C-alpha atoms as an extended CHARMM CRD file, in Angstrom:
* protein
*
       176  EXT
         1         1  MET       CA            -17.3470000000       -0.2510000000      -17.2690000000  PROA      1               0.0000000000
         2         2  ASP       CA            -21.0180000000        0.2550000000      -16.9130000000  PROA      2               0.0000000000
         3         3  ILE       CA            -20.4260000000        3.2700000000      -14.6410000000  PROA      3               0.0000000000
         4         4  ASP       CA            -21.5000000000        6.8280000000      -15.8550000000  PROA      4               0.0000000000
         5         5  LEU       CA            -17.9230000000        8.2900000000      -17.1660000000  PROA      5               0.0000000000
         6         6  ASP       CA            -18.9870000000       11.8640000000      -15.8300000000  PROA      6               0.0000000000
         7         7  LEU       CA            -19.5140000000       10.6350000000      -12.4970000000  PROA      7               0.0000000000
         8         8  ALA       CA            -16.2250000000        8.5220000000      -12.6340000000  PROA      8               0.0000000000
         9         9  ASN       CA            -14.3220000000       11.7490000000      -13.6000000000  PROA      9               0.0000000000
        10        10  ARG       CA            -15.9540000000       13.6120000000      -10.7820000000  PROA      10              0.0000000000
        11        11  LEU       CA            -14.8610000000       10.9170000000       -8.1760000000  PROA      11              0.0000000000
        12        12  GLY       CA            -11.2950000000       11.3610000000       -9.5220000000  PROA      12              0.0000000000
        13        13  PHE       CA            -11.1630000000        8.2530000000      -11.9050000000  PROA      13              0.0000000000
        14        14  PRO       CA            -10.7540000000       10.0120000000      -15.3360000000  PROA      14              0.0000000000
        15        15  ARG       CA             -9.1780000000        6.9150000000      -17.0500000000  PROA      15              0.0000000000
        16        16  PRO       CA            -11.7070000000        3.8500000000      -17.0390000000  PROA      16              0.0000000000
        17        17  GLN       CA             -9.1230000000        1.5930000000      -18.5020000000  PROA      17              0.0000000000
        18        18  TYR       CA             -7.2810000000        1.4960000000      -15.1750000000  PROA      18              0.0000000000
        19        19  THR       CA            -10.3320000000        1.4280000000      -12.9590000000  PROA      19              0.0000000000
        20        20  ALA       CA            -12.1660000000       -1.5630000000      -11.7530000000  PROA      20              0.0000000000
        21        21  VAL       CA            -15.9480000000       -1.5340000000      -10.7750000000  PROA      21              0.0000000000
        22        22  GLU       CA            -16.4160000000       -3.3790000000       -7.3890000000  PROA      22              0.0000000000
        23        23  ARG       CA            -19.7940000000       -4.5860000000       -6.4080000000  PROA      23              0.0000000000
        24        24  GLU       CA            -20.3100000000       -6.1270000000       -2.9210000000  PROA      24              0.0000000000
        25        25  ARG       CA            -22.6160000000       -6.8040000000        0.0110000000  PROA      25              0.0000000000
        26        26  ARG       CA            -21.4580000000       -7.1400000000        3.5600000000  PROA      26              0.0000000000
        27        27  TRP       CA            -22.9670000000       -8.9270000000        6.5570000000  PROA      27              0.0000000000
        28        28  LEU       CA            -22.2470000000       -9.3930000000       10.3810000000  PROA      28              0.0000000000
        29        29  CYS       CA            -21.5300000000      -13.0030000000       10.7800000000  PROA      29              0.0000000000
        30        30  ARG       CA            -22.6870000000      -15.2310000000       13.7750000000  PROA      30              0.0000000000
        31        31  TYR       CA            -19.6700000000      -17.5800000000       13.1250000000  PROA      31              0.0000000000
        32        32  ILE       CA            -16.6280000000      -18.4850000000       10.5170000000  PROA      32              0.0000000000
        33        33  PRO       CA            -17.8310000000      -21.6120000000        8.6550000000  PROA      33              0.0000000000
        34        34  GLN       CA            -14.5350000000      -23.4350000000        9.1550000000  PROA      34              0.0000000000
        35        35  GLU       CA            -15.4210000000      -26.2480000000        6.7670000000  PROA      35              0.0000000000
        36        36  ARG       CA            -15.7780000000      -23.6790000000        3.9570000000  PROA      36              0.0000000000
        37        37  ILE       CA            -12.3220000000      -21.8990000000        4.3110000000  PROA      37              0.0000000000
        38        38  VAL       CA            -10.1670000000      -22.5610000000        1.3350000000  PROA      38              0.0000000000
        39        39  SER       CA             -7.4640000000      -20.0350000000        2.1720000000  PROA      39              0.0000000000
        40        40  THR       CA             -6.5230000000      -17.4320000000        4.9800000000  PROA      40              0.0000000000
        41        41  GLU       CA             -4.4820000000      -14.2330000000        4.6360000000  PROA      41              0.0000000000
        42        42  ALA       CA             -3.3380000000      -12.0710000000        7.5340000000  PROA      42              0.0000000000
        43        43  ILE       CA             -4.1640000000       -8.5100000000        6.2840000000  PROA      43              0.0000000000
        44        44  THR       CA             -2.9380000000       -5.1140000000        7.5640000000  PROA      44              0.0000000000
        45        45  ASP       CA             -4.6850000000       -2.0830000000        6.0420000000  PROA      45              0.0000000000
        46        46  LEU       CA             -3.2570000000        1.5150000000        6.7030000000  PROA      46              0.0000000000
        47        47  TYR       CA             -5.8360000000        3.9400000000        5.9730000000  PROA      47              0.0000000000
        48        48  VAL       CA             -3.9590000000        7.2110000000        5.0690000000  PROA      48              0.0000000000
        49        49  THR       CA             -5.1560000000       10.2940000000        6.7730000000  PROA      49              0.0000000000
        50        50  GLY       CA             -7.0070000000       12.7840000000        5.0080000000  PROA      50              0.0000000000
        51        51  SER       CA             -7.5050000000       10.5240000000        1.7590000000  PROA      51              0.0000000000
        52        52  ARG       CA             -9.2790000000        7.5890000000        0.1270000000  PROA      52              0.0000000000
        53        53  LEU       CA             -5.8730000000        5.7270000000       -0.0860000000  PROA      53              0.0000000000
        54        54  ARG       CA             -5.2740000000        2.3270000000        1.7750000000  PROA      54              0.0000000000
        55        55  LEU       CA             -2.0540000000        0.6100000000        1.7660000000  PROA      55              0.0000000000
        56        56  ARG       CA             -2.5840000000       -3.0500000000        2.2180000000  PROA      56              0.0000000000
        57        57  GLU       CA             -0.4180000000       -5.7690000000        3.2530000000  PROA      57              0.0000000000
        58        58  ALA       CA             -2.1090000000       -9.1400000000        2.4150000000  PROA      58              0.0000000000
        59        59  ARG       CA              0.1390000000      -12.2260000000        3.5440000000  PROA      59              0.0000000000
        60        60  PRO       CA             -0.9110000000      -15.7400000000        3.0440000000  PROA      60              0.0000000000
        61        61  VAL       CA             -1.0380000000      -17.8230000000        6.1900000000  PROA      61              0.0000000000
        62        62  GLY       CA              1.0480000000      -20.7290000000        5.1970000000  PROA      62              0.0000000000
        63        63  GLU       CA              2.9390000000      -20.5710000000        1.7800000000  PROA      63              0.0000000000
        64        64  GLY       CA              2.2690000000      -18.0770000000       -0.8500000000  PROA      64              0.0000000000
        65        65  THR       CA              3.3610000000      -14.6290000000       -2.2570000000  PROA      65              0.0000000000
        66        66  PRO       CA              2.1810000000      -11.5490000000       -0.3800000000  PROA      66              0.0000000000
        67        67  ARG       CA              0.2510000000       -9.2560000000       -2.3650000000  PROA      67              0.0000000000
        68        68  LEU       CA              1.2840000000       -5.3990000000       -1.4030000000  PROA      68              0.0000000000
        69        69  ARG       CA             -0.6820000000       -2.5330000000       -2.9130000000  PROA      69              0.0000000000
        70        70  LEU       CA             -1.6400000000        0.9620000000       -2.6420000000  PROA      70              0.0000000000
        71        71  THR       CA             -5.4960000000        1.2990000000       -3.4980000000  PROA      71              0.0000000000
        72        72  ARG       CA             -8.0230000000        4.0550000000       -3.9230000000  PROA      72              0.0000000000
        73        73  LYS       CA            -11.6040000000        3.8390000000       -3.8550000000  PROA      73              0.0000000000
        74        74  ALA       CA            -14.7430000000        5.8380000000       -4.4650000000  PROA      74              0.0000000000
        75        75  ASP       CA            -18.3760000000        4.8410000000       -3.9410000000  PROA      75              0.0000000000
        76        76  VAL       CA            -20.7140000000        5.2580000000       -6.4680000000  PROA      76              0.0000000000
        77        77  ASP       CA            -23.7420000000        4.0710000000       -4.7380000000  PROA      77              0.0000000000
        78        78  ARG       CA            -24.3620000000        1.6100000000       -1.4930000000  PROA      78              0.0000000000
        79        79  HSD       CA            -23.1530000000       -1.4710000000       -3.3410000000  PROA      79              0.0000000000
        80        80  THR       CA            -20.7310000000       -0.1340000000       -6.1000000000  PROA      80              0.0000000000
        81        81  ARG       CA            -17.3890000000        1.6830000000       -5.8390000000  PROA      81              0.0000000000
        82        82  LEU       CA            -14.5560000000        2.3470000000       -8.1380000000  PROA      82              0.0000000000
        83        83  ILE       CA            -11.1810000000        1.1240000000       -7.4950000000  PROA      83              0.0000000000
        84        84  THR       CA             -7.6480000000        1.2970000000       -8.8550000000  PROA      84              0.0000000000
        85        85  SER       CA             -4.6090000000       -0.2010000000       -7.1230000000  PROA      85              0.0000000000
        86        86  ILE       CA             -0.7610000000       -0.2440000000       -7.7670000000  PROA      86              0.0000000000
        87        87  TYR       CA              1.1040000000       -3.3960000000       -6.7400000000  PROA      87              0.0000000000
        88        88  LEU       CA              4.4170000000       -2.8530000000       -5.1010000000  PROA      88              0.0000000000
        89        89  PRO       CA              7.3680000000       -4.8670000000       -4.1630000000  PROA      89              0.0000000000
        90        90  GLU       CA              8.5900000000       -5.2290000000       -0.7400000000  PROA      90              0.0000000000
        91        91  ASP       CA             10.8920000000       -2.3220000000       -0.6950000000  PROA      91              0.0000000000
        92        92  GLU       CA              8.5910000000        0.1540000000       -2.1470000000  PROA      92              0.0000000000
        93        93  PHE       CA              5.8280000000       -0.9360000000        0.0180000000  PROA      93              0.0000000000
        94        94  ALA       CA              8.0570000000       -0.6060000000        3.1780000000  PROA      94              0.0000000000
        95        95  ILE       CA              8.8160000000        3.0400000000        2.2550000000  PROA      95              0.0000000000
        96        96  LEU       CA              5.1580000000        3.9240000000        2.1260000000  PROA      96              0.0000000000
        97        97  ALA       CA              4.2630000000        1.9140000000        5.1860000000  PROA      97              0.0000000000
        98        98  SER       CA              6.7510000000        3.6400000000        7.3070000000  PROA      98              0.0000000000
        99        99  SER       CA              6.3200000000        7.2050000000        5.9900000000  PROA      99              0.0000000000
       100       100  LEU       CA              2.4600000000        7.4130000000        5.2970000000  PROA      100             0.0000000000
       101       101  PRO       CA              0.2990000000        8.9140000000        8.1770000000  PROA      101             0.0000000000
       102       102  GLY       CA             -2.6720000000        7.0000000000        9.0310000000  PROA      102             0.0000000000
       103       103  SER       CA             -4.4280000000        4.2280000000       11.2110000000  PROA      103             0.0000000000
       104       104  ARG       CA             -4.1170000000        0.5620000000       10.8640000000  PROA      104             0.0000000000
       105       105  ILE       CA             -6.7230000000       -2.2100000000       10.9180000000  PROA      105             0.0000000000
       106       106  ARG       CA             -5.4870000000       -5.8570000000       11.2090000000  PROA      106             0.0000000000
       107       107  LYS       CA             -7.6700000000       -8.9550000000       10.3870000000  PROA      107             0.0000000000
       108       108  LEU       CA             -7.5860000000      -12.5320000000        9.1480000000  PROA      108             0.0000000000
       109       109  ARG       CA             -9.4860000000      -12.7610000000        5.9530000000  PROA      109             0.0000000000
       110       110  HSD       CA            -10.8220000000      -16.4460000000        5.1890000000  PROA      110             0.0000000000
       111       111  ARG       CA            -11.7510000000      -17.0280000000        1.8070000000  PROA      111             0.0000000000
       112       112  LEU       CA            -14.8430000000      -19.4630000000        1.4670000000  PROA      112             0.0000000000
       113       113  ASP       CA            -15.5890000000      -21.9280000000       -1.4390000000  PROA      113             0.0000000000
       114       114  ALA       CA            -18.4180000000      -20.6820000000       -3.4640000000  PROA      114             0.0000000000
       115       115  ILE       CA            -21.9070000000      -20.2910000000       -2.2150000000  PROA      115             0.0000000000
       116       116  GLY       CA            -24.5260000000      -20.0290000000       -4.8730000000  PROA      116             0.0000000000
       117       117  GLY       CA            -21.8170000000      -19.4010000000       -7.3240000000  PROA      117             0.0000000000
       118       118  VAL       CA            -20.3390000000      -16.2960000000       -5.3400000000  PROA      118             0.0000000000
       119       119  THR       CA            -17.1060000000      -16.2880000000       -3.6290000000  PROA      119             0.0000000000
       120       120  MET       CA            -17.3430000000      -14.9070000000       -0.1820000000  PROA      120             0.0000000000
       121       121  SER       CA            -14.8450000000      -14.1210000000        2.3470000000  PROA      121             0.0000000000
       122       122  VAL       CA            -15.0320000000      -13.6000000000        6.2550000000  PROA      122             0.0000000000
       123       123  ASP       CA            -12.9730000000      -11.0680000000        7.9100000000  PROA      123             0.0000000000
       124       124  GLU       CA            -11.9620000000      -11.9700000000       11.5840000000  PROA      124             0.0000000000
       125       125  PHE       CA            -10.8740000000       -8.5770000000       12.9470000000  PROA      125             0.0000000000
       126       126  GLN       CA             -7.7140000000       -8.4470000000       15.5230000000  PROA      126             0.0000000000
       127       127  GLY       CA             -6.5940000000       -6.0010000000       18.1210000000  PROA      127             0.0000000000
       128       128  ASP       CA             -9.3120000000       -3.1210000000       19.0610000000  PROA      128             0.0000000000
       129       129  LEU       CA            -11.7700000000       -4.8200000000       16.7430000000  PROA      129             0.0000000000
       130       130  ALA       CA            -11.1990000000       -8.4110000000       17.9300000000  PROA      130             0.0000000000
       131       131  GLY       CA            -14.6020000000       -9.9720000000       17.9850000000  PROA      131             0.0000000000
       132       132  LEU       CA            -15.8430000000       -8.3720000000       15.0040000000  PROA      132             0.0000000000
       133       133  LEU       CA            -16.7990000000      -10.8890000000       11.9960000000  PROA      133             0.0000000000
       134       134  LEU       CA            -17.6130000000       -9.3030000000        8.8920000000  PROA      134             0.0000000000
       135       135  ALA       CA            -18.5620000000      -11.2160000000        5.5210000000  PROA      135             0.0000000000
       136       136  GLU       CA            -18.6200000000       -9.9250000000        2.1760000000  PROA      136             0.0000000000
       137       137  ALA       CA            -19.2950000000      -11.0840000000       -1.3270000000  PROA      137             0.0000000000
       138       138  GLU       CA            -18.3140000000       -9.6580000000       -4.5710000000  PROA      138             0.0000000000
       139       139  PHE       CA            -20.4780000000       -9.7430000000       -7.7370000000  PROA      139             0.0000000000
       140       140  GLU       CA            -19.8220000000       -9.4290000000      -11.4520000000  PROA      140             0.0000000000
       141       141  ASN       CA            -23.1330000000       -7.5480000000      -11.9770000000  PROA      141             0.0000000000
       142       142  PRO       CA            -26.1120000000       -5.6920000000      -10.3600000000  PROA      142             0.0000000000
       143       143  GLU       CA            -28.5480000000       -8.6750000000      -11.2830000000  PROA      143             0.0000000000
       144       144  HSD       CA            -26.2810000000      -11.2030000000       -9.3960000000  PROA      144             0.0000000000
       145       145  LEU       CA            -25.8920000000       -8.9680000000       -6.5420000000  PROA      145             0.0000000000
       146       146  ALA       CA            -29.7420000000       -8.4070000000       -6.1140000000  PROA      146             0.0000000000
       147       147  LEU       CA            -30.5970000000      -12.1360000000       -6.3620000000  PROA      147             0.0000000000
       148       148  PHE       CA            -28.0850000000      -13.4200000000       -3.7620000000  PROA      148             0.0000000000
       149       149  SER       CA            -29.4660000000      -14.9920000000       -0.7620000000  PROA      149             0.0000000000
       150       150  ALA       CA            -27.2010000000      -14.6880000000        2.3000000000  PROA      150             0.0000000000
       151       151  PRO       CA            -26.0350000000      -18.0820000000        3.9040000000  PROA      151             0.0000000000
       152       152  ASP       CA            -27.0450000000      -19.0990000000        7.3570000000  PROA      152             0.0000000000
       153       153  PHE       CA            -23.7540000000      -18.1960000000        9.0340000000  PROA      153             0.0000000000
       154       154  VAL       CA            -24.5240000000      -14.6690000000        8.7070000000  PROA      154             0.0000000000
       155       155  ALA       CA            -26.5920000000      -12.5230000000       11.2080000000  PROA      155             0.0000000000
       156       156  ARG       CA            -27.5550000000       -9.3250000000        9.3000000000  PROA      156             0.0000000000
       157       157  GLU       CA            -26.8000000000       -7.3330000000        6.1700000000  PROA      157             0.0000000000
       158       158  VAL       CA            -24.8420000000       -4.0690000000        6.8590000000  PROA      158             0.0000000000
       159       159  THR       CA            -24.0220000000       -3.3240000000        3.2870000000  PROA      159             0.0000000000
       160       160  ASP       CA            -26.0750000000       -0.0240000000        3.8280000000  PROA      160             0.0000000000
       161       161  ASP       CA            -24.4400000000        0.8960000000        7.1210000000  PROA      161             0.0000000000
       162       162  PRO       CA            -21.3000000000        2.9880000000        6.5540000000  PROA      162             0.0000000000
       163       163  ARG       CA            -20.1510000000        2.3110000000       10.1230000000  PROA      163             0.0000000000
       164       164  PHE       CA            -19.0420000000       -1.3070000000        8.7620000000  PROA      164             0.0000000000
       165       165  THR       CA            -16.7540000000        0.2060000000        6.2470000000  PROA      165             0.0000000000
       166       166  GLY       CA            -12.9490000000        0.0390000000        7.0250000000  PROA      166             0.0000000000
       167       167  GLY       CA            -12.5320000000        3.7980000000        7.0770000000  PROA      167             0.0000000000
       168       168  TYR       CA            -15.1860000000        4.0300000000        9.6050000000  PROA      168             0.0000000000
       169       169  LEU       CA            -13.8820000000        1.1410000000       11.7880000000  PROA      169             0.0000000000
       170       170  VAL       CA            -10.3510000000        2.3500000000       11.6180000000  PROA      170             0.0000000000
       171       171  ARG       CA            -11.5040000000        5.9910000000       13.1060000000  PROA      171             0.0000000000
       172       172  HSD       CA            -14.2160000000        5.1390000000       15.4260000000  PROA      172             0.0000000000
       173       173  GLY       CA            -14.1040000000        1.3000000000       16.4440000000  PROA      173             0.0000000000
       174       174  ILE       CA            -16.9300000000       -1.3870000000       16.4990000000  PROA      174             0.0000000000
       175       175  PRO       CA            -20.2970000000        0.3760000000       16.2150000000  PROA      175             0.0000000000
       176       176  THR       CA            -22.8880000000       -0.0350000000       19.1850000000  PROA      176             0.0000000000
């Protein structure tokens, strides 16, 4: 981990061996590049009231094993966050999904083939957020993040706009 350990501890991540560093950029999309899709998952996120916790159900469209997890995230800066997850079996996931208070977001996540050596995805939101298309790319290091050129299907970058985070969207809807 190349994050300041004192900062990680202040954010509630005292054990770096159980913490991942996530570096990403996000963009609003003009369209979904259908020809680039390699897989799609139906995702339901439960943002737990009063916490940084998210319960995620990610089920592959078609065949595949669902990924069910409880995740906690904290932002280090506008591109970097600390993240830790517990993967759950169906029965334990069901207990949490039915008992935790919070609000849900539903979306289809389309994973794309690599663009400039970077794996991207496009989230196609459902329900109250229908019509919102949000792309994201994750990077191994700050250098790759800074050098990445956005593909032509994106409209504008919203990495620096907190209104396009899941926590904001679930509480306030699509920004105007």
